[in-house]
GROMACS .gro file of C-alpha atoms in nm:
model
  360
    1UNK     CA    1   1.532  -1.134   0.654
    2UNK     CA    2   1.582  -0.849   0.358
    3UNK     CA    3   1.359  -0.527   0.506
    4UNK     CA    4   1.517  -0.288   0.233
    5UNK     CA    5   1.388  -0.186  -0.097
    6UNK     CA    6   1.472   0.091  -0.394
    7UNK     CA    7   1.804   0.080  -0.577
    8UNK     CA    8   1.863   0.457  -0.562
    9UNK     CA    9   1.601   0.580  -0.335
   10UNK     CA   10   1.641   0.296  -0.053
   11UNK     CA   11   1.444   0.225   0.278
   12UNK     CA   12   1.508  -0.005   0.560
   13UNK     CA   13   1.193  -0.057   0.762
   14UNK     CA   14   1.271  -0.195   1.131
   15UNK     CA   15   1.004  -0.278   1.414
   16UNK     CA   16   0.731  -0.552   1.555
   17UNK     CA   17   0.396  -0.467   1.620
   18UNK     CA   18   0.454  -0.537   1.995
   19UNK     CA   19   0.748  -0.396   1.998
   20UNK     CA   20   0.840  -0.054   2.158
   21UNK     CA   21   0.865   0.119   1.777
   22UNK     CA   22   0.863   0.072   1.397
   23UNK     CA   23   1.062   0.280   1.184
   24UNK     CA   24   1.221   0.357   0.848
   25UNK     CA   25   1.550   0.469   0.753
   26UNK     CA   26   1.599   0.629   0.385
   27UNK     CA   27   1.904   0.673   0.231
   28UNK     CA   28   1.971   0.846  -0.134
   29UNK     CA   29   1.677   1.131  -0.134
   30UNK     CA   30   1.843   1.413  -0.282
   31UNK     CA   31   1.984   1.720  -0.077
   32UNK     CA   32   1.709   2.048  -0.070
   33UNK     CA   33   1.400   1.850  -0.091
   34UNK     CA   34   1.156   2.044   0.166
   35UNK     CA   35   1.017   1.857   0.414
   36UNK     CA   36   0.679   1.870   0.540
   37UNK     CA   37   0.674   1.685   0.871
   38UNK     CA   38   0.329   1.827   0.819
   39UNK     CA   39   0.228   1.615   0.515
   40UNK     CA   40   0.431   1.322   0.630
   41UNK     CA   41   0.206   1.301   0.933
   42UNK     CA   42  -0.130   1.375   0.770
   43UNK     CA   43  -0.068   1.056   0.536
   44UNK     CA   44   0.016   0.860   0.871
   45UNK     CA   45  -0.284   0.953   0.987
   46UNK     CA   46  -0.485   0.832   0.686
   47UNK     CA   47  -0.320   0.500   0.777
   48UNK     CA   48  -0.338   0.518   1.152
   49UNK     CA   49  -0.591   0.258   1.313
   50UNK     CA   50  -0.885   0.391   1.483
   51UNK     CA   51  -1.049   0.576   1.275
   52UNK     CA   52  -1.391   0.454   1.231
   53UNK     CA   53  -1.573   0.133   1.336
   54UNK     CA   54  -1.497  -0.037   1.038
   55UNK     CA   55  -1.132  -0.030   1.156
   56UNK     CA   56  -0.923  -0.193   1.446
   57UNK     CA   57  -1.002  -0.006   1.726
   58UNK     CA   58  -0.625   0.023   1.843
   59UNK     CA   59  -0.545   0.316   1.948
   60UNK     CA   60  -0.210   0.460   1.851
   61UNK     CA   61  -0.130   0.839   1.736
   62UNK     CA   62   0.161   0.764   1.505
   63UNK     CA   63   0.355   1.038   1.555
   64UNK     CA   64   0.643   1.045   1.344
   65UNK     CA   65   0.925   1.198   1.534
   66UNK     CA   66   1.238   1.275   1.297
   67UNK     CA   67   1.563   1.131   1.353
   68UNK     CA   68   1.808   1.276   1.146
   69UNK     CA   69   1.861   1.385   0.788
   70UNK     CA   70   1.679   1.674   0.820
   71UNK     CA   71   1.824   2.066   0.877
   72UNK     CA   72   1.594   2.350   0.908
   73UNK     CA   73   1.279   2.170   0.708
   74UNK     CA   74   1.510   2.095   0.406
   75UNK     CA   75   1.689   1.722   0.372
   76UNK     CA   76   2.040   1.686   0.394
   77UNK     CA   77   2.146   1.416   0.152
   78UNK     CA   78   2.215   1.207   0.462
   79UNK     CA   79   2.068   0.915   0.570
   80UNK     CA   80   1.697   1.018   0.717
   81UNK     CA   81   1.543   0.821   1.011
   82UNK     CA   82   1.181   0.850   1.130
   83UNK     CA   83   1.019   0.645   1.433
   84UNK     CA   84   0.666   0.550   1.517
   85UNK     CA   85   0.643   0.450   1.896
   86UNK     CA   86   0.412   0.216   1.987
   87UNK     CA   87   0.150   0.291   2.240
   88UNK     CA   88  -0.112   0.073   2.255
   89UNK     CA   89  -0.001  -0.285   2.239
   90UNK     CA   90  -0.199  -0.573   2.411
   91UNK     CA   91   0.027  -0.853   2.402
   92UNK     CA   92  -0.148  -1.069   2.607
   93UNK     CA   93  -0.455  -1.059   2.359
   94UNK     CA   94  -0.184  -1.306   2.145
   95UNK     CA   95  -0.086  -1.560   2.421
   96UNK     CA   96  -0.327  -1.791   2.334
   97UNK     CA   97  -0.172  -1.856   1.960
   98UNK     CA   98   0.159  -1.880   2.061
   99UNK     CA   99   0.213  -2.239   1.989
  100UNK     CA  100  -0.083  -2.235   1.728
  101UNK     CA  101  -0.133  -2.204   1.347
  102UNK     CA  102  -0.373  -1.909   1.244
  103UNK     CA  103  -0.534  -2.004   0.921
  104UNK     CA  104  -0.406  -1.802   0.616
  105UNK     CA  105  -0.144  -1.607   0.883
  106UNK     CA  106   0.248  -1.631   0.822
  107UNK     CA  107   0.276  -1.793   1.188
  108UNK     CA  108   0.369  -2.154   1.043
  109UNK     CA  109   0.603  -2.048   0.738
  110UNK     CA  110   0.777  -1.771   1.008
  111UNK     CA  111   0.807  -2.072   1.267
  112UNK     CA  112   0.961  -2.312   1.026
  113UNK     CA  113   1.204  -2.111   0.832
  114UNK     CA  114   1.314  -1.918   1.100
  115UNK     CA  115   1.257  -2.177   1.420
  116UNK     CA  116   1.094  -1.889   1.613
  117UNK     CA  117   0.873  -1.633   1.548
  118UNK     CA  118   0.709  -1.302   1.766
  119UNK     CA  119   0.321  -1.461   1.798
  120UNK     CA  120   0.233  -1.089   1.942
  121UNK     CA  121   0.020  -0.952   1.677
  122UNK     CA  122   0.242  -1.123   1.413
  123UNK     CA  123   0.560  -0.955   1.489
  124UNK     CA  124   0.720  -0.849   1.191
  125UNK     CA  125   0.501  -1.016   0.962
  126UNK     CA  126   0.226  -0.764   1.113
  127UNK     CA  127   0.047  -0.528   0.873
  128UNK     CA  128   0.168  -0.222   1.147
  129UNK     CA  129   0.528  -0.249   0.940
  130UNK     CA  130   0.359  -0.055   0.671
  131UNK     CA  131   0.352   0.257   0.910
  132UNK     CA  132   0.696   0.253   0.811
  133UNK     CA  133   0.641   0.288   0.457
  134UNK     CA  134   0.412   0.539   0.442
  135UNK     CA  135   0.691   0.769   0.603
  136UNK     CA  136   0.900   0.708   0.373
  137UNK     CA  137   0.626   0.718   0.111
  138UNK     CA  138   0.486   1.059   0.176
  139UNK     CA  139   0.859   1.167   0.183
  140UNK     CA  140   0.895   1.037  -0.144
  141UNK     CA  141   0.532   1.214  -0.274
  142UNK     CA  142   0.712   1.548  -0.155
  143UNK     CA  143   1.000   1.479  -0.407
  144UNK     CA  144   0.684   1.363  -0.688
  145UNK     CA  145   0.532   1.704  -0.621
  146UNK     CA  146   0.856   1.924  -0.695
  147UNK     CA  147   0.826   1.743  -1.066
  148UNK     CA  148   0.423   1.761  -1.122
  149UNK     CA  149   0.389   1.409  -1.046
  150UNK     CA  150   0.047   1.259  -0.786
  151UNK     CA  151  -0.024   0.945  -0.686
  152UNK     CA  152  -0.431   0.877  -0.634
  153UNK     CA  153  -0.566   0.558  -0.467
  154UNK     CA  154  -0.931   0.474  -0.362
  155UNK     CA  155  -1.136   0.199  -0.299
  156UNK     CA  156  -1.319   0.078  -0.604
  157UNK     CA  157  -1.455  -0.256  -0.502
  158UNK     CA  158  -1.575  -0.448  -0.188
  159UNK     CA  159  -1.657  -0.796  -0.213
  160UNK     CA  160  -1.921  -0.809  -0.499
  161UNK     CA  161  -2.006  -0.399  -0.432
  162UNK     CA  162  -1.786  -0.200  -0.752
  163UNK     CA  163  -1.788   0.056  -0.884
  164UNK     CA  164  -1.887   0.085  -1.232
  165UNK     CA  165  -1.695   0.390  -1.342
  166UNK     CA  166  -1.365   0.448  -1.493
  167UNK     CA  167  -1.118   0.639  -1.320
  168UNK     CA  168  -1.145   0.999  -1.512
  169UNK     CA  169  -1.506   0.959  -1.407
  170UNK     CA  170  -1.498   1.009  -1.103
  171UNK     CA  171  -1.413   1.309  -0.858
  172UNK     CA  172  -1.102   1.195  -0.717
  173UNK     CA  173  -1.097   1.423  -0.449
  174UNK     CA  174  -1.360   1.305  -0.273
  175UNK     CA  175  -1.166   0.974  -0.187
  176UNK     CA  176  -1.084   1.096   0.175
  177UNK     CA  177  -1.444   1.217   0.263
  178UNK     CA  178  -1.580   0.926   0.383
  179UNK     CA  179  -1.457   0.594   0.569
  180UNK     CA  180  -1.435   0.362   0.318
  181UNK     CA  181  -1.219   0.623   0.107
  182UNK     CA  182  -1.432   0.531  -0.226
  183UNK     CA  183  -1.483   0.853  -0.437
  184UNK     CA  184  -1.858   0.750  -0.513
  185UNK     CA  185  -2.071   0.850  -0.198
  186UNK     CA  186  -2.342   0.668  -0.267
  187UNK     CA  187  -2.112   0.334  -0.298
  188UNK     CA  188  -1.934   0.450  -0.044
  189UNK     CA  189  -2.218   0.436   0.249
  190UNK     CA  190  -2.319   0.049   0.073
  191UNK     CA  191  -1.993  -0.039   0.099
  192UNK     CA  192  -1.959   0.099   0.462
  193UNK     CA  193  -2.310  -0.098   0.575
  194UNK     CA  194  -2.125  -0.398   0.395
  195UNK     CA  195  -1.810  -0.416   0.607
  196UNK     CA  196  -1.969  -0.300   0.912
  197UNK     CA  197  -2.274  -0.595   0.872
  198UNK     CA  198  -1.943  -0.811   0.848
  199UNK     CA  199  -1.795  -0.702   1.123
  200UNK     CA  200  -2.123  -0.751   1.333
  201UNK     CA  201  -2.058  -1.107   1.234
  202UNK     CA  202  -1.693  -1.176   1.308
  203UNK     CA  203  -1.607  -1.225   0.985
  204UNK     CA  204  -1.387  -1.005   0.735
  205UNK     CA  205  -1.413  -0.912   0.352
  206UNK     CA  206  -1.162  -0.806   0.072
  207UNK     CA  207  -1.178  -0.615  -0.222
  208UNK     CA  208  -0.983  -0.376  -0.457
  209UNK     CA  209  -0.734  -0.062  -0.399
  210UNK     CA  210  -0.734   0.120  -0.729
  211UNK     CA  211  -0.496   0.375  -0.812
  212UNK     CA  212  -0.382   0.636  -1.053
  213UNK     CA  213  -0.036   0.805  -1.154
  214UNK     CA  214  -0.094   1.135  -1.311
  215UNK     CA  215   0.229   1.348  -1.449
  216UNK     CA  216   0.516   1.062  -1.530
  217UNK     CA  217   0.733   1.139  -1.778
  218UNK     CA  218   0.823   0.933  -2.065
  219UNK     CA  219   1.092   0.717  -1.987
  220UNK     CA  220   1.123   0.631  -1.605
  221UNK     CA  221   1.192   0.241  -1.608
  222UNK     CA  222   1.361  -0.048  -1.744
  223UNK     CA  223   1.295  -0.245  -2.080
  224UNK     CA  224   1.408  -0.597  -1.930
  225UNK     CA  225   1.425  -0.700  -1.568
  226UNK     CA  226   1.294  -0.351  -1.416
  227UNK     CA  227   1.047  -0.253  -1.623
  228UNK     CA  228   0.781  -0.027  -1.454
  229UNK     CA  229   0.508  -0.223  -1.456
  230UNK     CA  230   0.711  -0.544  -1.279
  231UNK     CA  231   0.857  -0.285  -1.035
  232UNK     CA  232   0.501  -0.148  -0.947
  233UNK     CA  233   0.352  -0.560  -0.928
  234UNK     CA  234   0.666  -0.605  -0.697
  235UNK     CA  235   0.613  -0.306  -0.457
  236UNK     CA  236   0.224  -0.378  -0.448
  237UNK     CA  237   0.244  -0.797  -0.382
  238UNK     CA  238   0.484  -0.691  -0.094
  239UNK     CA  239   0.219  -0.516   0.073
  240UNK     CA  240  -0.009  -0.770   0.355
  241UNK     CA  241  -0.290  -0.920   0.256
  242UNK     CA  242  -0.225  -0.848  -0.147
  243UNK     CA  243  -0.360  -1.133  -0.403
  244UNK     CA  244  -0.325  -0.916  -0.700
  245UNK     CA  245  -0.195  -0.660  -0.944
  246UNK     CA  246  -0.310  -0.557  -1.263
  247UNK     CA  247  -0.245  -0.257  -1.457
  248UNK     CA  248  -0.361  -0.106  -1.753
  249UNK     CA  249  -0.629  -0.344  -1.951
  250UNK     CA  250  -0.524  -0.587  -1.711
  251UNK     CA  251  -0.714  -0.930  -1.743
  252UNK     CA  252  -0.986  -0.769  -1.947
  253UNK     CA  253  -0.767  -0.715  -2.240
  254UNK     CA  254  -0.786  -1.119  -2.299
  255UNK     CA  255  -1.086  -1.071  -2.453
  256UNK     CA  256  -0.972  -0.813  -2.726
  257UNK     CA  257  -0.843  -0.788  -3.024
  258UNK     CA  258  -0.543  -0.651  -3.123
  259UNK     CA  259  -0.646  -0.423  -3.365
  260UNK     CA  260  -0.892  -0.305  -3.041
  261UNK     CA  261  -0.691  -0.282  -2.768
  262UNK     CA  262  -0.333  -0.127  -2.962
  263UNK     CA  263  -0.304   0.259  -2.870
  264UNK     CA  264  -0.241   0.475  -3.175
  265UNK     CA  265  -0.012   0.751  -3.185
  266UNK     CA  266  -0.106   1.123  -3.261
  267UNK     CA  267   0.052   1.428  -3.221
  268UNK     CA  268  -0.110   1.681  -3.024
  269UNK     CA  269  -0.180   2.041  -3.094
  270UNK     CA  270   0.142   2.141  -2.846
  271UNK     CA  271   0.358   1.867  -3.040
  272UNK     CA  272   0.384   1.582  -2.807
  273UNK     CA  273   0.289   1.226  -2.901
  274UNK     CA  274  -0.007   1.090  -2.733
  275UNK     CA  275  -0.225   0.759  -2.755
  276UNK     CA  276  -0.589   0.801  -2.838
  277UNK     CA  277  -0.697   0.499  -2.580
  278UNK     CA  278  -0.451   0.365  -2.301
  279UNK     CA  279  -0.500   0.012  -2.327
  280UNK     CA  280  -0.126   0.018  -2.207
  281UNK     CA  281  -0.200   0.186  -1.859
  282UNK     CA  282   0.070   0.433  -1.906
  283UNK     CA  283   0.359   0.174  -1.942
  284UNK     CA  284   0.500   0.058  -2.296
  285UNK     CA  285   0.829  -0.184  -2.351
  286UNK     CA  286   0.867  -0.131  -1.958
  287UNK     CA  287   0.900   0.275  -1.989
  288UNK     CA  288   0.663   0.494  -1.862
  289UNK     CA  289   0.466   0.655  -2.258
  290UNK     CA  290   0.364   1.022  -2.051
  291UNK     CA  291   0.018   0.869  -2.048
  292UNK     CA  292  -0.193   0.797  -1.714
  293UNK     CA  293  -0.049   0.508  -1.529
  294UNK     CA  294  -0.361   0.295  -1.364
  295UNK     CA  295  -0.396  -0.052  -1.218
  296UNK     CA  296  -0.545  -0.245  -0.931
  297UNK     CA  297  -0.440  -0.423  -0.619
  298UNK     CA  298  -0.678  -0.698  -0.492
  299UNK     CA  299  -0.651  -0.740  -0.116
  300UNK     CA  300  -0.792  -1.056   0.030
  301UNK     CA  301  -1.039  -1.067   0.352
  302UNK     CA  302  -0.834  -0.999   0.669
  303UNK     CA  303  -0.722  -1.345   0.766
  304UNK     CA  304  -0.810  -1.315   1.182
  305UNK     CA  305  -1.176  -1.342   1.225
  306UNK     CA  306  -1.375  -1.379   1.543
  307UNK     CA  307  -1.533  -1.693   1.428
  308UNK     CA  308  -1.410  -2.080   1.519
  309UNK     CA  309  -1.165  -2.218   1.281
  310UNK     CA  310  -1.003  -2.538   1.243
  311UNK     CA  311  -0.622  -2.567   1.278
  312UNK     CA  312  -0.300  -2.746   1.415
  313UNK     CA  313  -0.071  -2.637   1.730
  314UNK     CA  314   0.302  -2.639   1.693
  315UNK     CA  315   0.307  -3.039   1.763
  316UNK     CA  316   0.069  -3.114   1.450
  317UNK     CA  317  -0.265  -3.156   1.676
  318UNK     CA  318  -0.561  -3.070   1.579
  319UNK     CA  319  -0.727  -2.773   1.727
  320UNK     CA  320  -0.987  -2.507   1.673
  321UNK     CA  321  -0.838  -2.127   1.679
  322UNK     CA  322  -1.051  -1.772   1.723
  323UNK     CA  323  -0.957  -1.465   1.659
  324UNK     CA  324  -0.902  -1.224   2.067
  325UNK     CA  325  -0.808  -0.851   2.021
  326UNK     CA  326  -0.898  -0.572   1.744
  327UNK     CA  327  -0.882  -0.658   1.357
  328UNK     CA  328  -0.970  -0.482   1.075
  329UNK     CA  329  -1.268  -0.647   0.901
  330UNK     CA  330  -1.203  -0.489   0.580
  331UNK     CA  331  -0.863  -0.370   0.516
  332UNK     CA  332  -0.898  -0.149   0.222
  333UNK     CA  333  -0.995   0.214   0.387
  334UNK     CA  334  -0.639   0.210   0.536
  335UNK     CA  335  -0.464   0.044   0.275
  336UNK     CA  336  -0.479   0.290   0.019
  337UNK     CA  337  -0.217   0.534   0.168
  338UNK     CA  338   0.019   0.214   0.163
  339UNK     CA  339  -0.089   0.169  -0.204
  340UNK     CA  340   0.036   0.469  -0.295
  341UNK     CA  341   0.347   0.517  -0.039
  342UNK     CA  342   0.456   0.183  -0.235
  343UNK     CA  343   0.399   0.348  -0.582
  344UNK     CA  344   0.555   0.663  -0.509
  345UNK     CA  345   0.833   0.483  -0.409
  346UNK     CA  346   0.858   0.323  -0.699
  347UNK     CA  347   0.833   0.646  -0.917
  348UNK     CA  348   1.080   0.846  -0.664
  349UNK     CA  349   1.363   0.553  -0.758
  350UNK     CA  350   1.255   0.512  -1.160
  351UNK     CA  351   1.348   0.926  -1.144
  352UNK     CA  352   1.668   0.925  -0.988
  353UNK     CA  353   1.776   0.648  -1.201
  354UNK     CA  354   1.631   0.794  -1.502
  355UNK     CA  355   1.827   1.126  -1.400
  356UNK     CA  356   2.145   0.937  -1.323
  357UNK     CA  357   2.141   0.802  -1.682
  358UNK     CA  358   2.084   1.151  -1.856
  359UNK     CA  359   2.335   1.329  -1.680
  360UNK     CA  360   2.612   1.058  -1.812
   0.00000   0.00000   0.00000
């Protein structure tokens, strides 16, 4: 089972839900790179459950605690480990699906490829592994500051409720002010009554993580097999619970032209070569253009609901399964830290490769 990813800037994430701890270790950030255990926590705790009603009501703190790697807040070069400890398991809120098939849950692929699989809360397959990657991501947003580069997610759609605003026109820093982490208050509170009237029902709802990568350079990624954009759809569909990735003009280009949706070139007044409209979402022939990157991550409804579903036990009999325990009805408001851990990631490795190949 492969739990590594990056090429230059790698992670290995290790842990079960109901296990004693998820972790992370990263190996190839560069040597001097401050590190905020500071930051790295505060995105944790965008992630962490708990944190309104219209989230699992697990309660766990996760505190990263530091490994090694680190020397007197600056990285080493060496590998650098980070743990979550679990705290707040309930195992036994499982042990009535252990020999059953949750609808639209990994517990019958895990059980046949693998002949056995950890029923508690999903074990690996368990949407607490991200934890682990949004460690690592923050890390690698520390290294994205040092060159200028953010990474900006929010919620721009639940169920039918979106927003009907472009990106630049919104205030972006108002993503993290309310619970739903949507940068429009007034959508915001609908889309908060939404997924809380949902909840009340023991049902679940998906929806749409956009989000925005201001200060790339031109030229991080590949023009064949790695190009940007197929790194970025990678990173994102290995996230839980993702449907979709589109970025740029996405699906909505279709219905252009070409003569309406091709980005022209002009110089601006300090010399560099811009596009007038950015169709392309940042990302030309694979390579980042120094324009905005954009795109959007559809996340389906949570797959455990309270509600009475039809099914089959491990012996192919027919029975009828219910959700036990605490779910996230709406996944979203925590899933945009993961959204952009994953793209930082993403960017952190494009750089070092991009750096590797200038310096030959």
């Amino acid at each position: 089972m492969s739990s590594t990813y990056g090429k230059i800037f790698k992670i290995a994430t290790f842990g079960e839900s109901h296990g004693a701890a998820i972790g992370v270790v990263v190996e190839g950030c560069p040597a001097g790179v401050t590190f905020d255990l500071a930051f790295i926590q505060q995105e944790l705790d965008r992630r962490k459950p708990g944190q309104s009603r219209i989230t699992t009501q697990r309660r766990e703190a996760d505190t990263v605690q530091v490994l090694s790697g680190v020397f007197e807040e600056k990285t080493t070069g060496t590998p650098i480990s980070m743990v979550i400890w679990n705290e707040d398991q309930r195992s036994k809120d499982y042990s009535h699906i252990a020999d059953q098939y949750r609808p639209s849950h990994a517990d019958f692929t895990y059980q046949t490829k693998y002949g056995v699989r950890d029923y508690r809360g999903g074990g690996r397959s368990s949407a607490r592994e991200t934890a682990a990657r949004v460690a690592a991501g923050a890390l690698a947003k520390l290294v994205l500051a040092d060159l200028g580069v953010t990474v900006q997610g929010y919620v721009s759609q639940v169920g039918k409720l979106k927003l009907d605003k472009e990106y630049h026109e919104l205030d972006l820093s108002l993503t993290d002010s309310n619970a739903v982490r949507c940068p429009d208050p007034v959508m915001a509170q609908s889309m908060f009554d939404y997924i809380d009237a949902i909840r009340k029902e023991g049902d679940s709802i998906g929806g749409i993580v956009s989000c925005v990568l201001k200060g790339v350079p031109v030229g991080w990624g590949e023009p064949v097999f790695d190009k940007l954009h197929a790194e970025l759809g990678k990173a994102m569909l290995s996230i839980n619970a993702v449907k979709g990735f589109e970025y740029g003009s996405g699906f909505a280009g279709v219905e252009l032209l070409g003569s309406e949706h091709n980005d022209a070139f002009y110089t601006d007044e300090d010399g560099r070569v811009r596009t007038r409209t950015n169709h392309s979402g940042g990302i030309q022939g694979g390579i980042s253009n120094g324009e905005d990157i954009f795109f959007n991550v559809a996340f389906k409804p949570v797959a455990t609901i309270m509600q009475e579903q039809e099914s089959v036990n491990r012996e192919g009999e027919k029975i009828l399964v219910q959700g036990k325990g605490r779910h996230d009805p709406c996944v979203l408001p925590r899933a945009v830290p993961i959204v952009e851990a994953m793209a930082a990631l993403v960017l952190v490795d494009f750089y070092l490769r991009d750096r590797t190949i200038r310096h030959k």
